[in-house]
XYZ file of C-alpha atoms in Angstrom:
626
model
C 12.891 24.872 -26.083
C 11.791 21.776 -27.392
C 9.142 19.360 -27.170
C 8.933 15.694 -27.309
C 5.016 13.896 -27.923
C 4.781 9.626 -27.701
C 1.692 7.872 -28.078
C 1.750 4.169 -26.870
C -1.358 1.551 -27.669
C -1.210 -2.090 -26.503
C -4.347 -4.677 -26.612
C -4.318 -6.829 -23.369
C -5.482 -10.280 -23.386
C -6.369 -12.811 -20.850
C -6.816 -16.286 -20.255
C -9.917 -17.517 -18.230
C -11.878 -20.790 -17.897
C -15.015 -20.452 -17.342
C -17.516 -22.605 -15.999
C -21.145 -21.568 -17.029
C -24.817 -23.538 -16.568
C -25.773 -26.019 -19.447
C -29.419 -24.513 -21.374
C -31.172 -26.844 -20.133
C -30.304 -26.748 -16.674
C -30.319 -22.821 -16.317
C -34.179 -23.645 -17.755
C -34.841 -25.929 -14.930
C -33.236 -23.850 -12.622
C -35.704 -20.541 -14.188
C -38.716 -22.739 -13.687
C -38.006 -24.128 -10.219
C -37.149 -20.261 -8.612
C -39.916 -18.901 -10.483
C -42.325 -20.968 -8.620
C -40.519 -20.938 -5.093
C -38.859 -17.770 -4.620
C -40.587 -15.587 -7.665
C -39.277 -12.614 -6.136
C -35.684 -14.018 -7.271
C -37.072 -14.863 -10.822
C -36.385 -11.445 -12.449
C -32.320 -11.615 -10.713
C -32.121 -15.115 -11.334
C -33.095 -14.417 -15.421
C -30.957 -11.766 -15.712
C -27.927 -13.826 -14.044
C -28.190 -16.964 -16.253
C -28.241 -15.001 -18.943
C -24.846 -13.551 -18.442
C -23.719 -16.758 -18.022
C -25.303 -18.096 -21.426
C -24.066 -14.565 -22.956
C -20.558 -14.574 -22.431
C -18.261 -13.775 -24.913
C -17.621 -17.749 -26.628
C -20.258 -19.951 -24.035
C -21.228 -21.081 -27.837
C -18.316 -22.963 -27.883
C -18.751 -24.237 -24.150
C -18.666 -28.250 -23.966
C -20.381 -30.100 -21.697
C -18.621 -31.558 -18.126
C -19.562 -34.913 -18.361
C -19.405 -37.528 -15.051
C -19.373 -34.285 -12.592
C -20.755 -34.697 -9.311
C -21.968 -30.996 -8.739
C -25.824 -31.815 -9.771
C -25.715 -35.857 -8.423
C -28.099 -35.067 -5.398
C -29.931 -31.722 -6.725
C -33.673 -32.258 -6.297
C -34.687 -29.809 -9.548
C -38.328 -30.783 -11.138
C -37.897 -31.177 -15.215
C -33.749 -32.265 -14.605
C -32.170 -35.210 -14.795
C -28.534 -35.286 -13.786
C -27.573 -38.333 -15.083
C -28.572 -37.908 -18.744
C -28.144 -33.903 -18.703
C -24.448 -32.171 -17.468
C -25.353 -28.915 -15.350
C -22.506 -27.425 -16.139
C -20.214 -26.529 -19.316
C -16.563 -25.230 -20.030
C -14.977 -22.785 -22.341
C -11.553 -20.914 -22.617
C -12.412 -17.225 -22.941
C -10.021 -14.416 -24.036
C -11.549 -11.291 -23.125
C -9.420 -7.965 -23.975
C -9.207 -4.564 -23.546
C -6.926 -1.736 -25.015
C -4.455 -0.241 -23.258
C -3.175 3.335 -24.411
C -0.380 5.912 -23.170
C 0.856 8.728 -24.413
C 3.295 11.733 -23.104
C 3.975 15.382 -23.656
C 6.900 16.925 -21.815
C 9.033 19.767 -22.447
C 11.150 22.350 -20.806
C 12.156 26.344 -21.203
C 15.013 27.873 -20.037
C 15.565 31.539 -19.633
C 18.152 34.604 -18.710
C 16.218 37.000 -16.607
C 19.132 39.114 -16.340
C 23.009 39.017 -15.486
C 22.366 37.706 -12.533
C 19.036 35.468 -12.285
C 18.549 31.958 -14.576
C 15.534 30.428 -14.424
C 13.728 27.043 -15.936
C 10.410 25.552 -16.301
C 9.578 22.042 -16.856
C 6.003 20.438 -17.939
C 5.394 16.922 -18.177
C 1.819 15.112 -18.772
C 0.959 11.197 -19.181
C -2.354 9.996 -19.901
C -3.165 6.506 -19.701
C -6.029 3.937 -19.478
C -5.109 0.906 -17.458
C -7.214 -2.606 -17.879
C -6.990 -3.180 -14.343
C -9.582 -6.122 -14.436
C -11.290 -7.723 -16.970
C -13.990 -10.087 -16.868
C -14.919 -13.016 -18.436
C -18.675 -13.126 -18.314
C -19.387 -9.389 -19.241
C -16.684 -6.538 -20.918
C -19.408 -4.223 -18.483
C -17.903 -5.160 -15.499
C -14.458 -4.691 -16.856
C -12.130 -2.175 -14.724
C -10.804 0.042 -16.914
C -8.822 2.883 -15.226
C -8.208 6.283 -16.219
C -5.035 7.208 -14.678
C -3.620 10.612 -15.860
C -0.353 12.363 -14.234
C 0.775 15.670 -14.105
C 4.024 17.412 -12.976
C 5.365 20.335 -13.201
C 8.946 22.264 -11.843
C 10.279 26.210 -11.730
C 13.559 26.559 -10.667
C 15.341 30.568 -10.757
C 18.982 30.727 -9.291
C 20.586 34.202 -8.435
C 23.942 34.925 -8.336
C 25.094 37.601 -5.565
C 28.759 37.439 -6.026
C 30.684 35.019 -7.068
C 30.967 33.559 -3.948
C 27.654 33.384 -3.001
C 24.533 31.863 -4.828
C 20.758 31.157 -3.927
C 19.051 28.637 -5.751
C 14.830 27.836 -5.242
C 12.713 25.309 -6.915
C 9.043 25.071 -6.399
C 7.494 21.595 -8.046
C 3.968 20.231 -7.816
C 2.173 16.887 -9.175
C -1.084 15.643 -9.285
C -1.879 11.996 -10.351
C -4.954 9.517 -10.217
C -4.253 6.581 -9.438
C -7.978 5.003 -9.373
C -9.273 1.559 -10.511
C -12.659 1.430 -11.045
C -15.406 0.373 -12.851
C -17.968 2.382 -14.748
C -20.645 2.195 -11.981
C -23.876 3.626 -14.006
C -22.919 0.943 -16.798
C -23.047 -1.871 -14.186
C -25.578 -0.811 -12.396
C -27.661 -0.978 -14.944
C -26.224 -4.579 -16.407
C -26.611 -6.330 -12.732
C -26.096 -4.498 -9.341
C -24.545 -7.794 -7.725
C -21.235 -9.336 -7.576
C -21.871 -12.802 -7.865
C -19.471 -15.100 -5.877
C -19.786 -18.797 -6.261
C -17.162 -21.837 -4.884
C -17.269 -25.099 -3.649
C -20.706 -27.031 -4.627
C -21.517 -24.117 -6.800
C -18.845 -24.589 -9.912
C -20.176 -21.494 -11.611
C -17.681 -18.417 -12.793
C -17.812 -15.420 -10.496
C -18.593 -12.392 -12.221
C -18.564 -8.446 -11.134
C -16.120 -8.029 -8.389
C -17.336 -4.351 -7.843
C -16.969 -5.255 -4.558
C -13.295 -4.454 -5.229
C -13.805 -1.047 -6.348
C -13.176 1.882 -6.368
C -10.147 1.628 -4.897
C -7.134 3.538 -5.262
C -6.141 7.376 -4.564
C -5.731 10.740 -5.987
C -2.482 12.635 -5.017
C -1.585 15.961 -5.518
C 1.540 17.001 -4.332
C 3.725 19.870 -4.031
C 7.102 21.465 -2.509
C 9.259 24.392 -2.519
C 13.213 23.908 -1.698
C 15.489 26.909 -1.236
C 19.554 26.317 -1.058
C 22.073 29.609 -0.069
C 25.777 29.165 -0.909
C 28.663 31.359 0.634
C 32.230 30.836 0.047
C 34.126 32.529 2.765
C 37.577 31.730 3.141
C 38.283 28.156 4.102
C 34.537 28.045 4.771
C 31.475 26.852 2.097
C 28.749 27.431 3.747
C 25.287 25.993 3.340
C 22.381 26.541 4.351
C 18.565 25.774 3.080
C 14.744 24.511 3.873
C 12.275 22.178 2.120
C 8.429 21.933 2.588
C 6.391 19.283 0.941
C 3.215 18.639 1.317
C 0.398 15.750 0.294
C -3.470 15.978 -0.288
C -4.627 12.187 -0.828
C -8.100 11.323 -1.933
C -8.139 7.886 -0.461
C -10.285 5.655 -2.266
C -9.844 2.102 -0.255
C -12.793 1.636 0.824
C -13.980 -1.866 -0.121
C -17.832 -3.623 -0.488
C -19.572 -0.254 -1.328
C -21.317 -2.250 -3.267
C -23.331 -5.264 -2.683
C -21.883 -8.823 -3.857
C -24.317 -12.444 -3.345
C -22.393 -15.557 -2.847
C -23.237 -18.892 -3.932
C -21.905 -22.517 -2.622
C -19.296 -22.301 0.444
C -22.001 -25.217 2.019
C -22.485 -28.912 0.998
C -26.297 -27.870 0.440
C -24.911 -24.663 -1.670
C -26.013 -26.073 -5.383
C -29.107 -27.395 -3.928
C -29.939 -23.909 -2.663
C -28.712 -22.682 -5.671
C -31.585 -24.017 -7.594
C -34.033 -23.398 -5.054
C -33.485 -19.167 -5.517
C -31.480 -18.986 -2.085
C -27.613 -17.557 -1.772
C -25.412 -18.042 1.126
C -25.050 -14.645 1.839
C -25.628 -10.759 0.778
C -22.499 -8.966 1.639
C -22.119 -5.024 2.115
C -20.094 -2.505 4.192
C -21.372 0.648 6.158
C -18.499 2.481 5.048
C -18.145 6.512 6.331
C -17.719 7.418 2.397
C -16.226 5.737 -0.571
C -13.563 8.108 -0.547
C -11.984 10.484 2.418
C -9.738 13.288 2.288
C -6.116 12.915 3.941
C -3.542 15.464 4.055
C 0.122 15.293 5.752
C 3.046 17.790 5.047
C 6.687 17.765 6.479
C 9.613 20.653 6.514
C 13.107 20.549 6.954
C 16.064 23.151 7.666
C 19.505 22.499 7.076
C 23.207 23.760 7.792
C 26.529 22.795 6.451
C 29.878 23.852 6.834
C 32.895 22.300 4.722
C 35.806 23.519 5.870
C 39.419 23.692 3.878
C 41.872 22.903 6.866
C 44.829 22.337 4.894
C 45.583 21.703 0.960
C 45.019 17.983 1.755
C 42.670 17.893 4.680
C 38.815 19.035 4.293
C 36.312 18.404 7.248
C 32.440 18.967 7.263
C 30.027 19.662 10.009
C 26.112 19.437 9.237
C 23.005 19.886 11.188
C 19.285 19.339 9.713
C 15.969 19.478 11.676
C 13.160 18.210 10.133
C 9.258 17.886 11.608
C 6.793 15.306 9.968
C 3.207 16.136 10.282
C 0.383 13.758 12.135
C -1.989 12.629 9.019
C -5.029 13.867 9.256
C -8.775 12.921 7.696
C -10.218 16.373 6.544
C -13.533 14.854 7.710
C -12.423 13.778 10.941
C -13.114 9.536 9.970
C -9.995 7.697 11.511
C -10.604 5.536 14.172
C -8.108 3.986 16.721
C -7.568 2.341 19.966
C -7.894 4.002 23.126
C -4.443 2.385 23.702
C -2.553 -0.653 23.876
C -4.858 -3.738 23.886
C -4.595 -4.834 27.648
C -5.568 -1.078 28.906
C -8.550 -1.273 26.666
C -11.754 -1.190 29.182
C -13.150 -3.875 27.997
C -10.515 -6.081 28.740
C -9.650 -4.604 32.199
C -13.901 -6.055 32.545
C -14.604 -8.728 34.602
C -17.500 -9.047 31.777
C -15.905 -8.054 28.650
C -18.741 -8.609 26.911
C -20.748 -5.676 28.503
C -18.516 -2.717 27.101
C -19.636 -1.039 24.133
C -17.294 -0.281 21.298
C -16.974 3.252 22.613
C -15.046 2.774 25.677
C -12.201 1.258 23.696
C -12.247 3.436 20.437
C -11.801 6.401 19.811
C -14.091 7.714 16.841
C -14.124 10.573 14.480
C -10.192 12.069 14.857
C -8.916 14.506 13.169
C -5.161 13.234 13.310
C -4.196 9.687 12.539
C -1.571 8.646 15.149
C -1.759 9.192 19.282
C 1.351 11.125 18.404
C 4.718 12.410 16.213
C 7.981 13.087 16.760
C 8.116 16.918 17.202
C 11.563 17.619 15.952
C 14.033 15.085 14.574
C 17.643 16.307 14.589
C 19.991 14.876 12.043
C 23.632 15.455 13.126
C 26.549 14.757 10.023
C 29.961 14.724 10.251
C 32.732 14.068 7.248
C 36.319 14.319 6.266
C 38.421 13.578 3.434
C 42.686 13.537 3.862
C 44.999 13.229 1.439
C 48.118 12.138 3.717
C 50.912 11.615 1.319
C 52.751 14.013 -1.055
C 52.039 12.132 -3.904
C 48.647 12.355 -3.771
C 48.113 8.863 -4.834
C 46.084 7.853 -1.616
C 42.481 9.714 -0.156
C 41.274 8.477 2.964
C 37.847 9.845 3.953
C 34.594 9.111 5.905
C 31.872 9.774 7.972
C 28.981 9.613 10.351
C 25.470 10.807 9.970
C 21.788 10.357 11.452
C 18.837 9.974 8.822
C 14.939 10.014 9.252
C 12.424 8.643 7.284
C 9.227 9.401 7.136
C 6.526 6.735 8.697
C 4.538 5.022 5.957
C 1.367 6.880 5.107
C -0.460 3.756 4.143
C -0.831 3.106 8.080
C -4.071 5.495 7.659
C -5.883 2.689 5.437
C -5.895 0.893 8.595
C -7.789 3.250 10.966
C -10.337 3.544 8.246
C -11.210 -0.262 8.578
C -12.009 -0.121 11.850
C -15.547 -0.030 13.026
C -17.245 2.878 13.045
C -15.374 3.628 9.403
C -16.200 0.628 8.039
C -18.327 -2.101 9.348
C -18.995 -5.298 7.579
C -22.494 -6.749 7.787
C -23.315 -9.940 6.078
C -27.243 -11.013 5.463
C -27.855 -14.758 5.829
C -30.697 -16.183 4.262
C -33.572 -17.754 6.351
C -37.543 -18.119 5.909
C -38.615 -15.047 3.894
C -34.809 -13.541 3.701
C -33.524 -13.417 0.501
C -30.607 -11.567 -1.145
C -32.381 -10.743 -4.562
C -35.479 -10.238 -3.183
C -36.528 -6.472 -4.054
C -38.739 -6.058 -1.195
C -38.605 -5.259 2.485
C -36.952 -9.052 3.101
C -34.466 -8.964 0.607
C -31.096 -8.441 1.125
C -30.415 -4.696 0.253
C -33.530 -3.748 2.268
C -31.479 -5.925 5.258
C -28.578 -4.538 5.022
C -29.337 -0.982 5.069
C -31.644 -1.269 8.128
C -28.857 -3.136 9.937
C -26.586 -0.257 8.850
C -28.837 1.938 10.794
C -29.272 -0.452 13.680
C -25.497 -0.173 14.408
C -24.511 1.363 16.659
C -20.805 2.286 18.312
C -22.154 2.967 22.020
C -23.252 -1.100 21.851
C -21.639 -3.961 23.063
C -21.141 -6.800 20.938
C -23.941 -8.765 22.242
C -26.568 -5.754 21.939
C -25.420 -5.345 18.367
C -25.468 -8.632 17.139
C -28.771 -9.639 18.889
C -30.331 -6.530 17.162
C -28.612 -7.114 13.452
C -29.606 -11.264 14.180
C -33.774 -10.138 14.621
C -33.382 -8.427 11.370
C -31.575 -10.841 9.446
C -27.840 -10.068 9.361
C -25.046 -11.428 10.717
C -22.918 -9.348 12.744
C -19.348 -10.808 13.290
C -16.894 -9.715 15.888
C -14.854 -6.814 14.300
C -11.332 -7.247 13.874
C -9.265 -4.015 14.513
C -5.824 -2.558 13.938
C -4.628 0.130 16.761
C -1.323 2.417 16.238
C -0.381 2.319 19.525
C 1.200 5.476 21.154
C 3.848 7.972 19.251
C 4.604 6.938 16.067
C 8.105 7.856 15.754
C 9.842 8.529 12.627
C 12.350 5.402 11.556
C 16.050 6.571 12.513
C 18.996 5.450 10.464
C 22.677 5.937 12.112
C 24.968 5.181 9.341
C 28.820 5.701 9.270
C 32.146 4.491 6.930
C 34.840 5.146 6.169
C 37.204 4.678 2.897
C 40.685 4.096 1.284
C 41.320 5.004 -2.441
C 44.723 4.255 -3.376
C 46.361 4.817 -6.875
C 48.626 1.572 -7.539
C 49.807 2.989 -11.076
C 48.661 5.545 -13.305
C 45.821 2.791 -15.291
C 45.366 0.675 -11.635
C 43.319 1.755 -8.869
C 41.893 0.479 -5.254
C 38.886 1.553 -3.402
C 37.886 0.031 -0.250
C 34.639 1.209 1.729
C 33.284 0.137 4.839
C 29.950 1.193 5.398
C 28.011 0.034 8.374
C 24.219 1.701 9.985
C 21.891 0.426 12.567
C 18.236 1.449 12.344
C 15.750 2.257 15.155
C 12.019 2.638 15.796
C 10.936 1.207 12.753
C 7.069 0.037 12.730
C 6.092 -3.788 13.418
C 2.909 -5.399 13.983
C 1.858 -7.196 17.068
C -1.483 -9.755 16.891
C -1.043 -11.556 20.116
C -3.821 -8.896 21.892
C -6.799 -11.174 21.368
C -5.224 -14.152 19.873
C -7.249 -17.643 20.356
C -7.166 -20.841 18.271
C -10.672 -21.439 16.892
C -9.444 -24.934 15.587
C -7.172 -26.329 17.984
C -4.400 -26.376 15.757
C -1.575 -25.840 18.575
C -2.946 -27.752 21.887
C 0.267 -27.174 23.498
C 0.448 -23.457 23.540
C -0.276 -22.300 27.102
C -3.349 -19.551 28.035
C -4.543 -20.032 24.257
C -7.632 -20.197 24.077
C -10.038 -21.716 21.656
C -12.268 -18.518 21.414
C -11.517 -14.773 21.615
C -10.506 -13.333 25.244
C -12.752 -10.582 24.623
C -15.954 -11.310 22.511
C -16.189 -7.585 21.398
C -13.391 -8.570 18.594
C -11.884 -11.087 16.429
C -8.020 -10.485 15.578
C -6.535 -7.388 17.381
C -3.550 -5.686 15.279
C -1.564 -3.592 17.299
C 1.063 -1.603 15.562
C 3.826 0.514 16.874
C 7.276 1.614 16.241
C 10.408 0.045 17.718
C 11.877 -2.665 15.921
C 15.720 -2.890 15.147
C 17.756 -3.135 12.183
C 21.545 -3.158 11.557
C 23.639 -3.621 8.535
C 27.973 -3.875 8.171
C 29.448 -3.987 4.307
C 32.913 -3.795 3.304
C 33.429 -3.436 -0.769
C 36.377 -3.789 -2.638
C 36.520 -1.855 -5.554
C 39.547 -2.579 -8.438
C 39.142 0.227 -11.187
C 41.300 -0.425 -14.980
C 41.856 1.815 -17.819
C 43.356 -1.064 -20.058
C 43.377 1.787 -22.989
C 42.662 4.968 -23.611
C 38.792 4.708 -25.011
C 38.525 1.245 -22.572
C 38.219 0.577 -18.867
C 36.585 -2.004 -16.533
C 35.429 -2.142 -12.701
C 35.833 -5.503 -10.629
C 33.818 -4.797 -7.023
C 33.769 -7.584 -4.561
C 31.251 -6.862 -1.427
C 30.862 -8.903 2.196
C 27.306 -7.572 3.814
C 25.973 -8.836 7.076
C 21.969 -7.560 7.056
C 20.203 -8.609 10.272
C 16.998 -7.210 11.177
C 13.941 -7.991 13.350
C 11.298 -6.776 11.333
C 12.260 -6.651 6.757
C 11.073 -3.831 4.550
C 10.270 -1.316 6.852
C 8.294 -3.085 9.329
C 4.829 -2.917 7.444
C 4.130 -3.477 4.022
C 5.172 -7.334 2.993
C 8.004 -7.846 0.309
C 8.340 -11.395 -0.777
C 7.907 -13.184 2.361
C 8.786 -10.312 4.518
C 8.728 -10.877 8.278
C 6.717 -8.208 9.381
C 5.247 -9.406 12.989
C 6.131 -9.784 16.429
C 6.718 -14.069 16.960
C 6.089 -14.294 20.350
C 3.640 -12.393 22.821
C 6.397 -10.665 25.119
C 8.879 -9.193 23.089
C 9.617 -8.287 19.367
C 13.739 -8.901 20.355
C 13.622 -12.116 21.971
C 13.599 -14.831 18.460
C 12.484 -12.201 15.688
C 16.013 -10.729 15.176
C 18.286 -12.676 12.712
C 19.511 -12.604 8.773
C 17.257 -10.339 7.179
C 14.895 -10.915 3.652
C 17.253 -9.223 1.295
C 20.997 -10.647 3.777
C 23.612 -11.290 0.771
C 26.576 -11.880 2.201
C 28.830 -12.297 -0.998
C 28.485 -10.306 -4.269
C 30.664 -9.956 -6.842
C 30.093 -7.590 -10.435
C 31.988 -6.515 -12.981
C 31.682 -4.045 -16.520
């Protein structure tokens, strides 16, 4: 029994400039809102304060011979003897901590039963994001872990063993802010670029995000020796409850600039925009599970010749949302009805979605049967040479993270943007402002609208309603397949020398890959020459269609040579050359980018056609050595 306790602290610093208003101008700006828009004046106080409070804007020098306040028409300013704007380096910090308490017990239950537990429990705080302007709208993440293991292994005979292990884990892995302390500091992210040079500040549009996992499984493994027979057979369940947190613009966020007139507005008390999403919940419940049964045979044909025969079946679950809030395509994107329309325009959103499932994907793989097959021969007396090899079939299981695409599709999460015009005003605390905009937008929508109905209505009160982009799994979402085979020489040149080489080779099958052609269109004419694409959407009812589906194709060949030297007793060395030929059509799985993965279909008709070649990670010579 023992019992091992560490206890980690670190204090994280970063680096920031940060570009804040001058006193004077932040006065003039105060003054001039106050008197136009004095609805904003309370918002606008508050926010030039943070800016004049930041940790080190004492030090902040002035920007001289800047052009972002040349043409701003502010009463009581004078750009050319007064900079608008000032600079500082700021080095805001937060502490990280860790520590980690683990420790395991092993018993006898009796002559014929063992059994062990194992406990392990990390608790950390994570500065996922730190501000510049204000330490109150710092991210600073919780993110505990907990795992735990029993494993008891009875002994029939002694030729035949059971073995079960039961494990479960739970960890949060949540960034977040501490919403009641920004709430009450300032309830806006403030976004600013272009003619607005001021430091953005609150990105709680960005959070939560994140998940909770628990997770838990129970394996059980039977043993028989019989003769020239060991015989194997077993089962595994696992299964996953997430808390899926990624679910972004809960909250509202104001943006600044991103038009030539942006500073002028600035000073005038009016924003671009007030941005929020009608999300179904900040977090959902998603649950999958998968099971697996197994038999092996290894079989002793002769002293120097073994063989073994293996069969697994496995079953991975459909995902599911607990409160039925996926949403996908009907199908693929041509079958949808409102392209089969001669008036695409004049289909609501519910002919081509399908709203409020239970299970994520139009379908699984019922049963996936894993075939193995092995030998190993010995072939001369001396046994000085082993060849051996193999051929199997391997599943993996289709990435969950696909789900976090259903539940950004509209009705799960619609984004509605407020524009400001004559008495519409994202600060504004009344029945015009922004908030008050955006939530009766949020009820206007609705899913059994077209796009024109829905954007007509949102456009009378104020918001702009922009054509949804969607991602649709299309049909059964088969689990990726991996045939893999080799085979291997090991030969003994003396009794300190040895050879190994290994041919391995596997070609993979139904992996995922992304097709955006559905509803493609070239809003600014960037390739003229590309026949039937337009310059606006096909169908209105959408921007950028993402269609996703399994069937992409991967293959990989590698032969290794392997030299192996005891040059004394207490010293040896290993000298491995490898040749590896990786081509793929689709890198990393299909899905979720590494590097510059390749991850999408290149041209409209067929993933095969230009997208296979030398995959991301294709070395074709290695050589290492110890």
């Amino acid at each position: 029994f023992f019992v091992d306790s560490e206890g980690l602290r670190f204090v994280l610093p970063n680096v920031d400039s940060v570009t804040i208003p001058t006193a004077a101008f932040a006065t003039a700006v105060l003054n001039n809102v106050s008197v136009k828009q004095p609805n904003e004046a309370a918002a606008y106080k508050t926010m030039l304060g943070m800016w004049a409070g930041a940790p080190g804007a004492s030090a902040a020098q002035p920007i001289t011979n800047s052009s972002f306040c040349n043409t701003v028409v502010l009463p009581g300013y004078n750009p050319a003897t007064t900079p608008c704007a000032a600079k500082f380096q700021a080095t805001p910090s937060a502490l990280a901590t860790e520590s980690v308490l683990a420790f395991r017990l092993d018993h006898k239950l009796g002559e014929h039963d063992n059994m062990y537990y194992r406990y392990r429990a990390d608790k950390g705080t994570q500065p996922t994001s730190l501000d510049p302007v204000n330490a109150n709208f710092d991210a600073i993440s919780k993110q505990p872990a907990w795992d735990n293991q029993f494993s008891e292994t009875h002994v029939f005979s002694p030729r035949a063993t059971n073995q079960f292990i039961s494990s479960f884990s739970h960890y949060v892995a949540q960034f977040a802010q501490d919403p009641a302390l920004v709430k009450s500091t300032f309830p806006f992210g403030v976004f600013t670029s272009g003619a607005v040079p001021f430091t953005s500040f609150n990105l709680q549009g960005s959070f939560p995000q994140g998940r909770n996992i628990t997770q838990y499984q129970f394996i059980d493994d039977f043993t028989l020796v019989k003769g020239r027979h060991t015989l194997k057979f077993g089962e595994n369940y696992r299964r996953y409850d997430v808390s899926d947190h990624n679910f972004f613009y809960n909250n509202p966020a104001v943006y600044f600039g991103y038009v030539n007139a942006g500073m002028q507005n600035f000073v005038n008390g009016l924003a671009y925009q007030y941005r929020q999403s009608k999300n179904v919940a900040s977090d959902v419940p998603v649950a999958l599970w998968g099971m697996g049964l197994y038999a092996h045979d290894e079989i002793k044909l002769a002293s120097n010749f073994t063989v073994t025969f293996g069969l697994r079946v496995e079953h991975n679950s459909n995902p599911v949302c607990q409160t039925n809030c996926f949403a996908n395509l009907t199908g693929a994107f041509n079958s949808l009805a409102s392209v089969r329309n001669a008036n695409p325009g004049s289909v609501p959103y519910s002919a081509d979605l399908m709203v409020g499932q239970h299970q994520a994907y139009q379908g699984v793989d019922a049963l996936n049967v894993l075939p193995s097959e092995a030998f190993t021969w010995s072939p001369f007396r001396d046994g000085k040479t082993i060849i051996s090899g193999g051929f199997g079939v391997f599943f993996d299981n289709a990435p969950a993270g696909l789900v976090d695409d259903l539940l950004a599709n509209p009705p799960a999460a619609v984004a509605l943007r407020v524009r400001p015009s004559a008495g519409v005003l994202p600060f504004d605390p009344g029945p015009n402002g922004g908030a008050a905009i955006f939530q009766a937008s949020a009820n206007a929508f609705s899913i059994n609208q077209t796009y024109s109905q829905i954007s007509a209505t949102l456009k009378g009160l104020g918001s702009l309603f922009s054509s949804p982009s969607v991602t649709g799994i299309v049909g059964t979402l088969h689990s990726p397949r991996v045939a893999q085979w080799n085979l291997q020489v090991q030969r003994e040149l003396t009794r300190s020398t040895a050879v190994i080489v290994n041919y391995v080779g596997n070609n993979s099958s139904n992996l995922p890959y992304t097709n955006a052609f559905g509803n493609a269109y070239d809003l600014y004419g960037i390739y003229p020459g590309v026949k039937g694409l337009a310059a606006v959407a096909p169908d209105p009812n959408y921007g950028q269609v993402t269609q996703i589906q399994s069937g992409a194709l991967a293959r990989y060949e590698g032969l290794q040579v392997t030299v192996r030297q005891r040059f004394a007793k207490n010293f040896s060395g290993h000298f491995n050359y490898t040749w590896a030929h990786a081509l793929d059509e689709v890198s990393n799985g299909g899905v979720f980018s590494y590097g510059d993965s390749l991850l999408g279909q290149l041209v409209p008709g067929s993933i095969s056609s230009v997208n296979y070649g030398n995959a991301d990670y294709d070395i074709r010579h290695t050589f290492t050595a110890d």
